[in-house]
mmCIF file of C-alpha atoms in Angstrom:
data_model
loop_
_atom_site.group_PDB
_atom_site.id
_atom_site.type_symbol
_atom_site.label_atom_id
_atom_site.label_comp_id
_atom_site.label_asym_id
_atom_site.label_seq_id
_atom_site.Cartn_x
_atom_site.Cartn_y
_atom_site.Cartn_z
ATOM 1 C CA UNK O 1 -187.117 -56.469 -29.875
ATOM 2 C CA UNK O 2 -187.051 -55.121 -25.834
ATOM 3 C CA UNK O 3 -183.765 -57.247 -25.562
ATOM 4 C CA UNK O 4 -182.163 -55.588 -28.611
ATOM 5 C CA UNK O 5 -183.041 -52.077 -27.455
ATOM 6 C CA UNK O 6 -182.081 -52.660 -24.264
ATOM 7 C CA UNK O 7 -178.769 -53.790 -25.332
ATOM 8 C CA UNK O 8 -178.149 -50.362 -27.683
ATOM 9 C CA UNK O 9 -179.433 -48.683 -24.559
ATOM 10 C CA UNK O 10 -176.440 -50.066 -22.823
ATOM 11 C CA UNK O 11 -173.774 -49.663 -25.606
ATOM 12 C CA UNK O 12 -174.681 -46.623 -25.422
ATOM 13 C CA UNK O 13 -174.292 -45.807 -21.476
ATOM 14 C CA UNK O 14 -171.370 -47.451 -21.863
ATOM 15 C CA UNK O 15 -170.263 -45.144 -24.768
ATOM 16 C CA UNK O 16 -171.444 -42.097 -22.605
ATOM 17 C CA UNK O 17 -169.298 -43.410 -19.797
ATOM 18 C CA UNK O 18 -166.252 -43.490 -21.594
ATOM 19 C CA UNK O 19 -166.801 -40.076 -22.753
ATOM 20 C CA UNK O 20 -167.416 -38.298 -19.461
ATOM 21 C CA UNK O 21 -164.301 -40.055 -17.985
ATOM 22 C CA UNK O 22 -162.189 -39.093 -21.282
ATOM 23 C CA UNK O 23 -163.897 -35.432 -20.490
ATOM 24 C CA UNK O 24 -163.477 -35.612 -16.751
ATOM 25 C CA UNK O 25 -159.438 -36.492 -17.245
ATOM 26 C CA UNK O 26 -159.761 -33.595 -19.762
ATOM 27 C CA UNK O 27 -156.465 -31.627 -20.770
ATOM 28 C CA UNK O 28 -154.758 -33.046 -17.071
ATOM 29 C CA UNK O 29 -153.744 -36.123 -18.939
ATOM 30 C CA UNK O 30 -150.385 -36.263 -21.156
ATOM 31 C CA UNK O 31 -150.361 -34.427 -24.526
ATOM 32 C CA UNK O 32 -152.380 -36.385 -27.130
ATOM 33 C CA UNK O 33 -151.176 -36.121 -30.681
ATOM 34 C CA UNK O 34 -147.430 -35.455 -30.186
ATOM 35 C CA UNK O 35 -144.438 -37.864 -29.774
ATOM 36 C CA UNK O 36 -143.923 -39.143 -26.251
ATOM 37 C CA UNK O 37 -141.576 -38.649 -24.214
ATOM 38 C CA UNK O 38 -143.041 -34.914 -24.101
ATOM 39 C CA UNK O 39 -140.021 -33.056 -24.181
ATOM 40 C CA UNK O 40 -140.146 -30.152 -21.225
ATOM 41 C CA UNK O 41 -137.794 -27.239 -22.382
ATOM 42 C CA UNK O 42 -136.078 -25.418 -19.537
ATOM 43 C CA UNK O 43 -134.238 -22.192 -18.878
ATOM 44 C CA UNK O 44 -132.590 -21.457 -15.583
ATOM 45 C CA UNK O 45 -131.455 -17.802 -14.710
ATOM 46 C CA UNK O 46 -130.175 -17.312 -11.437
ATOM 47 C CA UNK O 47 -131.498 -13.885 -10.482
ATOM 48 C CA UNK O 48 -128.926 -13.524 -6.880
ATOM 49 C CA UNK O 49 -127.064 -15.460 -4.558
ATOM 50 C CA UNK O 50 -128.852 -14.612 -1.260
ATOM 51 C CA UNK O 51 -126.527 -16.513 1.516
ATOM 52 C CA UNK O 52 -123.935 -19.423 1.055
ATOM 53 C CA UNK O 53 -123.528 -21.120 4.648
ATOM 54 C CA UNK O 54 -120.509 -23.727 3.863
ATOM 55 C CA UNK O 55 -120.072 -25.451 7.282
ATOM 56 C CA UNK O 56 -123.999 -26.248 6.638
ATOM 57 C CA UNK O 57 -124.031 -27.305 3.315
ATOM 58 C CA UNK O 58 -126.681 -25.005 2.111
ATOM 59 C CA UNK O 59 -126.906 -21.899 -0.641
ATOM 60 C CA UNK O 60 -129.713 -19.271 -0.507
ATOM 61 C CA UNK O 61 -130.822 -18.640 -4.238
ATOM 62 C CA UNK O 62 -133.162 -16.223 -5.669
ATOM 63 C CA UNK O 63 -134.286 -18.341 -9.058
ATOM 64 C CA UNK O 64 -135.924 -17.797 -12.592
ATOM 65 C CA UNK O 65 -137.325 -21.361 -13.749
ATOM 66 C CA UNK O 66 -138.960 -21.461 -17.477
ATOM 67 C CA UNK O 67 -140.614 -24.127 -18.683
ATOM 68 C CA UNK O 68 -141.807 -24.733 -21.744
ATOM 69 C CA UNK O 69 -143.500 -27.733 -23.766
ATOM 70 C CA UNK O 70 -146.004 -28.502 -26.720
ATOM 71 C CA UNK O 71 -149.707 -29.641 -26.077
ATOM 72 C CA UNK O 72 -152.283 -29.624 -29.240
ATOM 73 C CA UNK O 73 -155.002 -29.248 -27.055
ATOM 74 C CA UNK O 74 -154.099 -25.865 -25.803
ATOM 75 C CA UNK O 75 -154.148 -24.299 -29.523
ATOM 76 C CA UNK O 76 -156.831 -22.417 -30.568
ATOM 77 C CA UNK O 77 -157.752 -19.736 -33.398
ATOM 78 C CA UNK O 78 -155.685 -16.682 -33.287
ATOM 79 C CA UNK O 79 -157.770 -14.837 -35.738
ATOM 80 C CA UNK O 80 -160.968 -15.636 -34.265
ATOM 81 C CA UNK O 81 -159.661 -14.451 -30.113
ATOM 82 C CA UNK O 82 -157.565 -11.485 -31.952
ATOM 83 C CA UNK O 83 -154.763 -12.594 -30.037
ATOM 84 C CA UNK O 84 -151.402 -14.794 -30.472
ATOM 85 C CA UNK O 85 -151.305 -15.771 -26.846
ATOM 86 C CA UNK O 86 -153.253 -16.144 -23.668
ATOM 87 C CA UNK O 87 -150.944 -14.938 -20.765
ATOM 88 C CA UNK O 88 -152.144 -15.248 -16.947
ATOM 89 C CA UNK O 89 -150.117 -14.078 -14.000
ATOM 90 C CA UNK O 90 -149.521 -15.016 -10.100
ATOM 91 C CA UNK O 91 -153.162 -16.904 -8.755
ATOM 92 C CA UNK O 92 -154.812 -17.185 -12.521
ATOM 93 C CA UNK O 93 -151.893 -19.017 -13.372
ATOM 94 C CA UNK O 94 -151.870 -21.172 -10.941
ATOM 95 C CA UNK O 95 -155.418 -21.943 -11.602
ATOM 96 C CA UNK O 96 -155.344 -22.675 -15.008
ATOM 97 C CA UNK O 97 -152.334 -24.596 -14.361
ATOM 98 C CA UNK O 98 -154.216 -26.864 -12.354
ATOM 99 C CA UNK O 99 -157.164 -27.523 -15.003
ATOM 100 C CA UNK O 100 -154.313 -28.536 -17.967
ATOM 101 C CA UNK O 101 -151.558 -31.026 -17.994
ATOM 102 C CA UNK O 102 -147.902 -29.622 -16.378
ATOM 103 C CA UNK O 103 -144.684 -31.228 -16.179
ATOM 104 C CA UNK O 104 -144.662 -31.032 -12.188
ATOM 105 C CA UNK O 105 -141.245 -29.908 -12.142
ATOM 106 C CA UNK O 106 -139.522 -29.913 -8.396
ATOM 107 C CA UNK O 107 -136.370 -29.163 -7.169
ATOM 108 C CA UNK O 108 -134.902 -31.812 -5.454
ATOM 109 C CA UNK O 109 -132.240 -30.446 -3.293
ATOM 110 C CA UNK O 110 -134.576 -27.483 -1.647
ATOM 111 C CA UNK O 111 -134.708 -27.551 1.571
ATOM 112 C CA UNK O 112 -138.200 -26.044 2.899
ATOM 113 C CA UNK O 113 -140.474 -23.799 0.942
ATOM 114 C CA UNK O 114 -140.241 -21.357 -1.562
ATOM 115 C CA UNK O 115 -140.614 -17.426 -0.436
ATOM 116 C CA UNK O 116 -141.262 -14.260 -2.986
ATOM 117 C CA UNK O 117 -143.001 -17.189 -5.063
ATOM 118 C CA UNK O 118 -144.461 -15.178 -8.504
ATOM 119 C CA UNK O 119 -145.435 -17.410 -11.541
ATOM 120 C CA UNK O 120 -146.953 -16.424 -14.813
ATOM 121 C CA UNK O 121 -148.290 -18.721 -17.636
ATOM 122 C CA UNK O 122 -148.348 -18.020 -21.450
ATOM 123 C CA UNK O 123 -150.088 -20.029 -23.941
ATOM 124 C CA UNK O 124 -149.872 -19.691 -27.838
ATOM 125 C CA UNK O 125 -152.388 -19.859 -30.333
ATOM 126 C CA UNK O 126 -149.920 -23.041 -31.559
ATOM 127 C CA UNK O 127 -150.394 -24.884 -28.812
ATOM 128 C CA UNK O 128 -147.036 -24.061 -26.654
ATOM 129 C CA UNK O 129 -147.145 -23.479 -22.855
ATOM 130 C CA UNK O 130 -144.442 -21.278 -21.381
ATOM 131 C CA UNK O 131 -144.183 -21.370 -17.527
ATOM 132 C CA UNK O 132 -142.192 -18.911 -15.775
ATOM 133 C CA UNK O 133 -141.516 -19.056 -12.287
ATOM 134 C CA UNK O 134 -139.326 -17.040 -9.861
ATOM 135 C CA UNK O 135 -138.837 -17.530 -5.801
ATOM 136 C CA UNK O 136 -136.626 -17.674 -3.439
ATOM 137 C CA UNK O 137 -135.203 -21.079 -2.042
ATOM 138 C CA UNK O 138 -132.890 -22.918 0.253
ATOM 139 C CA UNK O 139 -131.112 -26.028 -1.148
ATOM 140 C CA UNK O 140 -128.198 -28.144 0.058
ATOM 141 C CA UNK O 141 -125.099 -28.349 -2.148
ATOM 142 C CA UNK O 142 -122.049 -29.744 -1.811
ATOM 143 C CA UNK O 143 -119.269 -27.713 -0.769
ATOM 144 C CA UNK O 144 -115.485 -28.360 0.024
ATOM 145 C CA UNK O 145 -112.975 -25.819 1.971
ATOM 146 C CA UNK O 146 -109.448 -27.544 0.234
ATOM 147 C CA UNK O 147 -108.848 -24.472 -1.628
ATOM 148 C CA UNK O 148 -109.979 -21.395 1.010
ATOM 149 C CA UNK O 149 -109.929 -18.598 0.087
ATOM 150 C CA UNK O 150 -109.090 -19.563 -3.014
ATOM 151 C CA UNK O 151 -111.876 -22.142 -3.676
ATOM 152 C CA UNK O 152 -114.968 -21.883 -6.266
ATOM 153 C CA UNK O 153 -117.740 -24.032 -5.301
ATOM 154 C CA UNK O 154 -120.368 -25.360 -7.162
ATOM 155 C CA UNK O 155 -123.777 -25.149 -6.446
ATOM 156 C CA UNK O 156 -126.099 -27.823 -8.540
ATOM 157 C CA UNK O 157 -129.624 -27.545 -8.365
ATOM 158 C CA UNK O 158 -131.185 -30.624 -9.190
ATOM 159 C CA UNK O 159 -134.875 -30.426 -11.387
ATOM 160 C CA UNK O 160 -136.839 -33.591 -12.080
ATOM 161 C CA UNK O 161 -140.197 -34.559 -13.182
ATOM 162 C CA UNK O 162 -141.383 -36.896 -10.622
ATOM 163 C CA UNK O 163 -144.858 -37.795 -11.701
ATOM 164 C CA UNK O 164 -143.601 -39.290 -15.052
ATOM 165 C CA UNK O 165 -140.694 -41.233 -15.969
ATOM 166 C CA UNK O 166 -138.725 -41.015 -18.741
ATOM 167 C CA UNK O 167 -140.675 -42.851 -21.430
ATOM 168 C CA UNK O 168 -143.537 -40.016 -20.498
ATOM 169 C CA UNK O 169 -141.493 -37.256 -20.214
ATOM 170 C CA UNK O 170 -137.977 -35.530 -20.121
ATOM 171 C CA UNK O 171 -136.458 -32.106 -19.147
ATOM 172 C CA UNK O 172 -133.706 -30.985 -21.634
ATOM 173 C CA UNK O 173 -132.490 -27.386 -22.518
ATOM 174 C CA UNK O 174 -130.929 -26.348 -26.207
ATOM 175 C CA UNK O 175 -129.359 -23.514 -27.000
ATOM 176 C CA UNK O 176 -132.075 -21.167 -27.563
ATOM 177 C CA UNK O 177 -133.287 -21.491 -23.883
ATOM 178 C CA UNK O 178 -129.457 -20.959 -23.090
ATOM 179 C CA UNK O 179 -130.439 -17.507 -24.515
ATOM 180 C CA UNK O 180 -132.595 -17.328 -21.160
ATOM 181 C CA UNK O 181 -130.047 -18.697 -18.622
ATOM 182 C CA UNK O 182 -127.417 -17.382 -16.797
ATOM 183 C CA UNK O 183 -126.904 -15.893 -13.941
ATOM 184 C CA UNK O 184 -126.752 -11.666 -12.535
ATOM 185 C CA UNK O 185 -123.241 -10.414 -11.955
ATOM 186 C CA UNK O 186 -124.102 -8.531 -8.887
ATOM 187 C CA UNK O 187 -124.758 -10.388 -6.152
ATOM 188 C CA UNK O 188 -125.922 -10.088 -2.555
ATOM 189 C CA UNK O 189 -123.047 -12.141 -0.966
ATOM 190 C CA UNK O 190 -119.864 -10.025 -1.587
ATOM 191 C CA UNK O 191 -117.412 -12.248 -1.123
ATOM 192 C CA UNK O 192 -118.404 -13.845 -3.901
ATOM 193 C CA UNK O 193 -118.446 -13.840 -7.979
ATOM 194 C CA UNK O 194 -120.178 -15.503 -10.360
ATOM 195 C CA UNK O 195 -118.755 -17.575 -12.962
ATOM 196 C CA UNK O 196 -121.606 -19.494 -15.005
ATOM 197 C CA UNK O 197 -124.036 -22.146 -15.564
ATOM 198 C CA UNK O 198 -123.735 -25.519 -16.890
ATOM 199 C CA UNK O 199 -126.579 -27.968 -17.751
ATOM 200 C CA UNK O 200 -125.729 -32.135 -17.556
ATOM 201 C CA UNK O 201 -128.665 -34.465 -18.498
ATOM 202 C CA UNK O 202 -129.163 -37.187 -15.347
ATOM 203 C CA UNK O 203 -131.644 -39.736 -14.882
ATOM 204 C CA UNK O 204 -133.270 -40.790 -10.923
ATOM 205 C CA UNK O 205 -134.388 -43.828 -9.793
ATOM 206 C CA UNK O 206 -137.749 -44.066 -8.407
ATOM 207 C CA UNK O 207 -139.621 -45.590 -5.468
ATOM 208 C CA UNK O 208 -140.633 -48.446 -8.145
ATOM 209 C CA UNK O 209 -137.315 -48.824 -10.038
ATOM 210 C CA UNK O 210 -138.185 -46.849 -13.088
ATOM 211 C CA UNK O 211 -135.985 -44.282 -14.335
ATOM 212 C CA UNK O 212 -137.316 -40.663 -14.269
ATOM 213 C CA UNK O 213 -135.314 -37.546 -15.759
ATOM 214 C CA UNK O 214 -133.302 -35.275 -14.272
ATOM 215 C CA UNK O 215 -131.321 -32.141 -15.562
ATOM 216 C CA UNK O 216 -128.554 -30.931 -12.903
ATOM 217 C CA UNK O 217 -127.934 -26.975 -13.143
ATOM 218 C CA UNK O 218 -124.495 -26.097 -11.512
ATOM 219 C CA UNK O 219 -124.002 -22.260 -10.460
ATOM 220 C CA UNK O 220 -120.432 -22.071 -10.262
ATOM 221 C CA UNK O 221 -119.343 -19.105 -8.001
ATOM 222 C CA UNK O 222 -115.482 -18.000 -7.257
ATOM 223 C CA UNK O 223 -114.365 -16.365 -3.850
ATOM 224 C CA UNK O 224 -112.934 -13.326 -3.620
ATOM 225 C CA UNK O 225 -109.921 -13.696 -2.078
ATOM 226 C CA UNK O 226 -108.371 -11.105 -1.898
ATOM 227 C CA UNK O 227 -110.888 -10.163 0.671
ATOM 228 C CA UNK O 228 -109.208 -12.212 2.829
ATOM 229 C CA UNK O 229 -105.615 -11.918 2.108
ATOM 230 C CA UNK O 230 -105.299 -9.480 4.856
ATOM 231 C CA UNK O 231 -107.708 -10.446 7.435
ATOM 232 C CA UNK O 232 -106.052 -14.114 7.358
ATOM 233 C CA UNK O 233 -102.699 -14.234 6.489
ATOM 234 C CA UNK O 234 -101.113 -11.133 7.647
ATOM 235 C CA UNK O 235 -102.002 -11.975 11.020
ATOM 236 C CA UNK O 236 -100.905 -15.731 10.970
ATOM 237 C CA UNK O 237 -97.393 -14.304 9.527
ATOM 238 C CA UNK O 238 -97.159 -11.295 12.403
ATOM 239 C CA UNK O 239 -97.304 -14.838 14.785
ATOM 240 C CA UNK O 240 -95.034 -16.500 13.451
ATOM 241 C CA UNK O 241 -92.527 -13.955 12.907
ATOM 242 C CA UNK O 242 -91.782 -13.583 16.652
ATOM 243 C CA UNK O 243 -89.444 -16.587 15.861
ATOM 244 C CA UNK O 244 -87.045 -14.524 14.129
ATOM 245 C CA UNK O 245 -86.501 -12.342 16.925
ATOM 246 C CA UNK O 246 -85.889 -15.356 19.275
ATOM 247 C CA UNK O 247 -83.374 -16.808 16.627
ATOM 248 C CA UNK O 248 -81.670 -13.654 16.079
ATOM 249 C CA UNK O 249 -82.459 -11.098 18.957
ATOM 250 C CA UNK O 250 -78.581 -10.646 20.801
ATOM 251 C CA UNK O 251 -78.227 -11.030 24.305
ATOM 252 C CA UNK O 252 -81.826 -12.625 24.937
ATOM 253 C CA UNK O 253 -81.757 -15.256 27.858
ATOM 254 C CA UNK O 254 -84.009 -18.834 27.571
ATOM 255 C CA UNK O 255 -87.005 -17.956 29.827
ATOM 256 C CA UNK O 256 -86.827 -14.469 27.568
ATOM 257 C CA UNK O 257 -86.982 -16.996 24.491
ATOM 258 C CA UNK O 258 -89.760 -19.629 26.472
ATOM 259 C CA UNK O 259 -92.264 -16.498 27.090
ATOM 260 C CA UNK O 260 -92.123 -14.732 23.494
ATOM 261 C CA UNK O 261 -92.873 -18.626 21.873
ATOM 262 C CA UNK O 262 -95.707 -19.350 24.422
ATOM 263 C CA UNK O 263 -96.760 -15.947 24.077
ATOM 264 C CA UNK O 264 -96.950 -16.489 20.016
ATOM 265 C CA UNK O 265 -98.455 -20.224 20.591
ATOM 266 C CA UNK O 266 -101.384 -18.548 22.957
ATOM 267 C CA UNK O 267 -101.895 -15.982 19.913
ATOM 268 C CA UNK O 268 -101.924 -18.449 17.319
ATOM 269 C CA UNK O 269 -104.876 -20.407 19.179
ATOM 270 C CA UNK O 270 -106.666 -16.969 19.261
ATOM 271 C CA UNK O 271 -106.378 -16.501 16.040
ATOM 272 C CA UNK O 272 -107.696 -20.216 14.919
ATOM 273 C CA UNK O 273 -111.002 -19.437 17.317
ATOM 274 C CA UNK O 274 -111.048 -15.837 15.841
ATOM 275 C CA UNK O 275 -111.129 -17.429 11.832
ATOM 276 C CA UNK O 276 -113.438 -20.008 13.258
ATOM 277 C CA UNK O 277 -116.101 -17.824 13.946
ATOM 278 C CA UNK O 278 -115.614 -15.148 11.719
ATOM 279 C CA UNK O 279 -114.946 -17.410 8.779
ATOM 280 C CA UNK O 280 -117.093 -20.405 9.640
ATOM 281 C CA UNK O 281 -114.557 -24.130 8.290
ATOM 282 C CA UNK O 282 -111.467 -21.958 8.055
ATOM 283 C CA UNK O 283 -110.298 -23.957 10.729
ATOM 284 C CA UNK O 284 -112.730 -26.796 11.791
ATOM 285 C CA UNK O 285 -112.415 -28.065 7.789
ATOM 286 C CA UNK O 286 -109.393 -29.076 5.625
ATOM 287 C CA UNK O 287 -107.955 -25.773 4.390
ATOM 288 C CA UNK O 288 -104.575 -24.313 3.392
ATOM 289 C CA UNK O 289 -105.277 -21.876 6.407
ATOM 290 C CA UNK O 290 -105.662 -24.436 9.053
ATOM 291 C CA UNK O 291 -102.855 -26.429 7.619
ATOM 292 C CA UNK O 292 -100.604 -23.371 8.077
ATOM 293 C CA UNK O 293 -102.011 -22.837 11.519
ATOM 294 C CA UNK O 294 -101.390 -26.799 12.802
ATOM 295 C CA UNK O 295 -98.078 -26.099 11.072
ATOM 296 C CA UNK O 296 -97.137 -22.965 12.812
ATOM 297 C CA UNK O 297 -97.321 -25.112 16.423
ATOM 298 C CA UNK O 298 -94.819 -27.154 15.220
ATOM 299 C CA UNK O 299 -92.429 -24.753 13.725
ATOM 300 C CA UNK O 300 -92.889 -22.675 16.809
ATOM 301 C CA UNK O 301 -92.140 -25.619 19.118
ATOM 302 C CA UNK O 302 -89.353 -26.867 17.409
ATOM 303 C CA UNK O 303 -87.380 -23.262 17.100
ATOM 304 C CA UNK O 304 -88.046 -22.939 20.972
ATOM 305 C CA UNK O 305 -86.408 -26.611 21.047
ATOM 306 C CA UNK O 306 -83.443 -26.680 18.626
ATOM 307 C CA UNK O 307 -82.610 -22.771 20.064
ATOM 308 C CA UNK O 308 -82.849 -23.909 23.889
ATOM 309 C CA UNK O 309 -80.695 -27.245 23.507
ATOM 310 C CA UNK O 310 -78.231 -25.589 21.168
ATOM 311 C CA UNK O 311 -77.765 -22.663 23.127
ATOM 312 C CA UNK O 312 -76.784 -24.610 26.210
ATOM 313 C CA UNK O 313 -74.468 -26.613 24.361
ATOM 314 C CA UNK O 314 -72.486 -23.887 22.953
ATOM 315 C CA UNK O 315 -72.481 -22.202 26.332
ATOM 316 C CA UNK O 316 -70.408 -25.051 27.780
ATOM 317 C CA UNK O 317 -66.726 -23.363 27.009
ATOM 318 C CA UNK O 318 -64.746 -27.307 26.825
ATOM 319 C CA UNK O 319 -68.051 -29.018 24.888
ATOM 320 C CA UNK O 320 -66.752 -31.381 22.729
ATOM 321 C CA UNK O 321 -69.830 -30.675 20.298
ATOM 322 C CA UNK O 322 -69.304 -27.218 20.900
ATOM 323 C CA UNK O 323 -68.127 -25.787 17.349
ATOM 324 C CA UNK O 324 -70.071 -28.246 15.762
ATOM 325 C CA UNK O 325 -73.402 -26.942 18.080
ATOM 326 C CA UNK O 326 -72.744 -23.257 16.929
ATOM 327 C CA UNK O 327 -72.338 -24.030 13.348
ATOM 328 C CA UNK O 328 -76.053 -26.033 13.246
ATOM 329 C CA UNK O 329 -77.396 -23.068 15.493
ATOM 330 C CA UNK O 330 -76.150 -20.896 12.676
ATOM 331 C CA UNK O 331 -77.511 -23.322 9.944
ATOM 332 C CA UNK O 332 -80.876 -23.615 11.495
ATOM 333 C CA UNK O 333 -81.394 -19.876 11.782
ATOM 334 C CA UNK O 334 -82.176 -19.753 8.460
ATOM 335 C CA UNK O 335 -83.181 -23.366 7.612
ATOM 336 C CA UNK O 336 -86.256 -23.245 9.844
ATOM 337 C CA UNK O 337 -87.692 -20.374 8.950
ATOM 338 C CA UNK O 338 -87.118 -20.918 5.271
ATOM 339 C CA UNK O 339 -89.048 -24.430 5.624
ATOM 340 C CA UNK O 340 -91.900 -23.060 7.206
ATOM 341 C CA UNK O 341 -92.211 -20.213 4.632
ATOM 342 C CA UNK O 342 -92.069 -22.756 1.462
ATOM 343 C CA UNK O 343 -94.413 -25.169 3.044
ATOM 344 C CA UNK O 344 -96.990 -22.029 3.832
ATOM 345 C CA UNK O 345 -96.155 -20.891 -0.146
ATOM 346 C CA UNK O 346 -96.721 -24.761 -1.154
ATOM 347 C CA UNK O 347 -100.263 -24.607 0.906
ATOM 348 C CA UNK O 348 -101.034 -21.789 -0.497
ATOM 349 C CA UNK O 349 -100.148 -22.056 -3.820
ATOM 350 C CA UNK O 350 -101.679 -26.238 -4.432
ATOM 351 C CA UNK O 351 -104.967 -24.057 -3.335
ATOM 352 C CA UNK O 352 -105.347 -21.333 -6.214
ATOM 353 C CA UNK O 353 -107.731 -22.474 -9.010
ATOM 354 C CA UNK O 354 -106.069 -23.975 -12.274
#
């Protein structure tokens, strides 16, 4: 009889155990009762575009992050409270956030911490969680200078769930929490606009080769470039058209010709050093302007070339290549700096969007 009541005694410790734990994991454990993977809704409005720092790789954003997802645990009786939701802002929320399950959603390209942070947590008598969150952040993007000025670049901010993979849970976004996203048309970076979001479904690998998901937002944002026009090209242009005065300027002697070129070669390096720092991979990256710049040495050198070898030819009165000299001088007048305008036009032009 003392060995069968001892062994109810232990059933029963053993039942008590398994309570306390289930208690003691409480609502921190995944969603009980619903379909798995838990499906984490999320809306993404971009709220300004603080800094964009293209030699570095890196976009200053000011973000609006909503989550939402479906836990029967969290409902309760919306008669009996005389309310339809429980809402909890800034440390409450982050409180109670920390005593119920959460998707852990992170931001994978941020670089350092998140500044301004303010987050506020609704839940519905129903059972649905909404978690909105807005800070300010650094991430790295990628960014290419092919097309500046006339480049958009496109910033995608990468969210994933970490802590669970994709048979637990996934991020995904319909067109109701579209509603939510987008992005503010004035912006702190001026020489910029914005164009819109897109959303593409992704998946990560993890540390131990399961499969988590991902859901890549892309803020795509358009230069202004006419902002630039002026500052860029009209002085690259004023360079270069010193070689129409040495090509056509009467009465002008070679060392006349040899200073003005040198003279506009000197200026063009100033001005490459001047875009440099003013417009940071204007010059130091692969861009229409550089490629007009690298350009404009040659076409400089080579009018200071063809002009000075031609020119002494034709001044020799018995030349046998004489006549034939003055007609290419004459030919090249107007061939050279035709060339070099088409090729800048061509640069320009292979760079405008579309």
């Amino acid at each position: 009889m003392a060995r069968i009541l001892l062994a109810c005694l232990w059933l029963l410790g053993l039942g008590l155990i398994a309570h306390a734990e289930e208690a003691g994991e409480g609502l921190t454990a995944l969603p009980r009762g619903v379909e798995l993977p838990v499906r984490v809704r999320v809306a993404v409005r971009v709220l300004n575009v603080l800094e964009v720092r293209e030699v570095g790789g890196q976009a200053r954003l000011h973000l609006e992050i909503t989550q939402r997802w479906h836990d029967p645990r969290l409902a309760f009786d919306a008669v009996a409270q005389g309310l339809s939701r429980e809402d909890r802002v800034g440390a409450e929320a982050d409180e109670r956030l920390k005593a119920i399950w959460s998707p852990g959603l992170v931001l994978d390209n941020q670089v350092g911490g998140r500044d301004s942070r303010t987050v506020a947590l609704s839940i519905h008598a129903h059972g649905e969680a909404v978690v909105i969150e807005r800070f300010e952040a650094d991430v790295r993007v990628r960014m290419t200078m092919d097309a500046f000025p006339f480049d958009q670049q496109n910033l995608t901010l990468a969210l994933s769930l970490p802590r669970h993979p994709q048979q637990e849970a996934v991020l995904m976004t319909t067109e109701a929490d579209r509603q939510f996203s987008g992005i503010e048309r004035a912006l702190a970076v001026v020489d910029w606009r914005p164009i819109g979001l897109s959303f593409v479904n992704d998946l990560a690998m993890g540390w131990n080769a399961r499969s988590y998901s991902r859901l890549n937002v892309t803020v795509t944002l358009a230069r202004e470039a006419q902002r630039y026009v002026l500052r860029i090209f009209v002085p690259v242009i004023a360079v270069l058209a010193v070689s129409l005065f040495v090509l056509w300027g009467p009465g002008l002697l070679e060392k006349d010709k040899g200073s003005l070129i040198f003279s506009s070669l000197l200026a063009l390096a100033a001005i490459s050093f001047t875009f440099e720092s003013s417009f940071p991979g204007a010059i130091s990256l692969n861009t229409p302007v550089a490629e007009m710049i690298s350009l404009g040495y040659l076409y400089l050198v080579s009018v200071l070339l063809f002009e000075v070898v031609l020119s002494v030819v034709v001044a020799q009165p018995g030349g046998r290549w004489r006549e034939e000299a003055e007609a290419l001088r004459g030919h090249l007048r107007w061939a050279l700096p035709a060339m070099m305008l088409i090729v800048c036009l061509g640069a320009a032009l292979r760079a405008l969007p579309g």
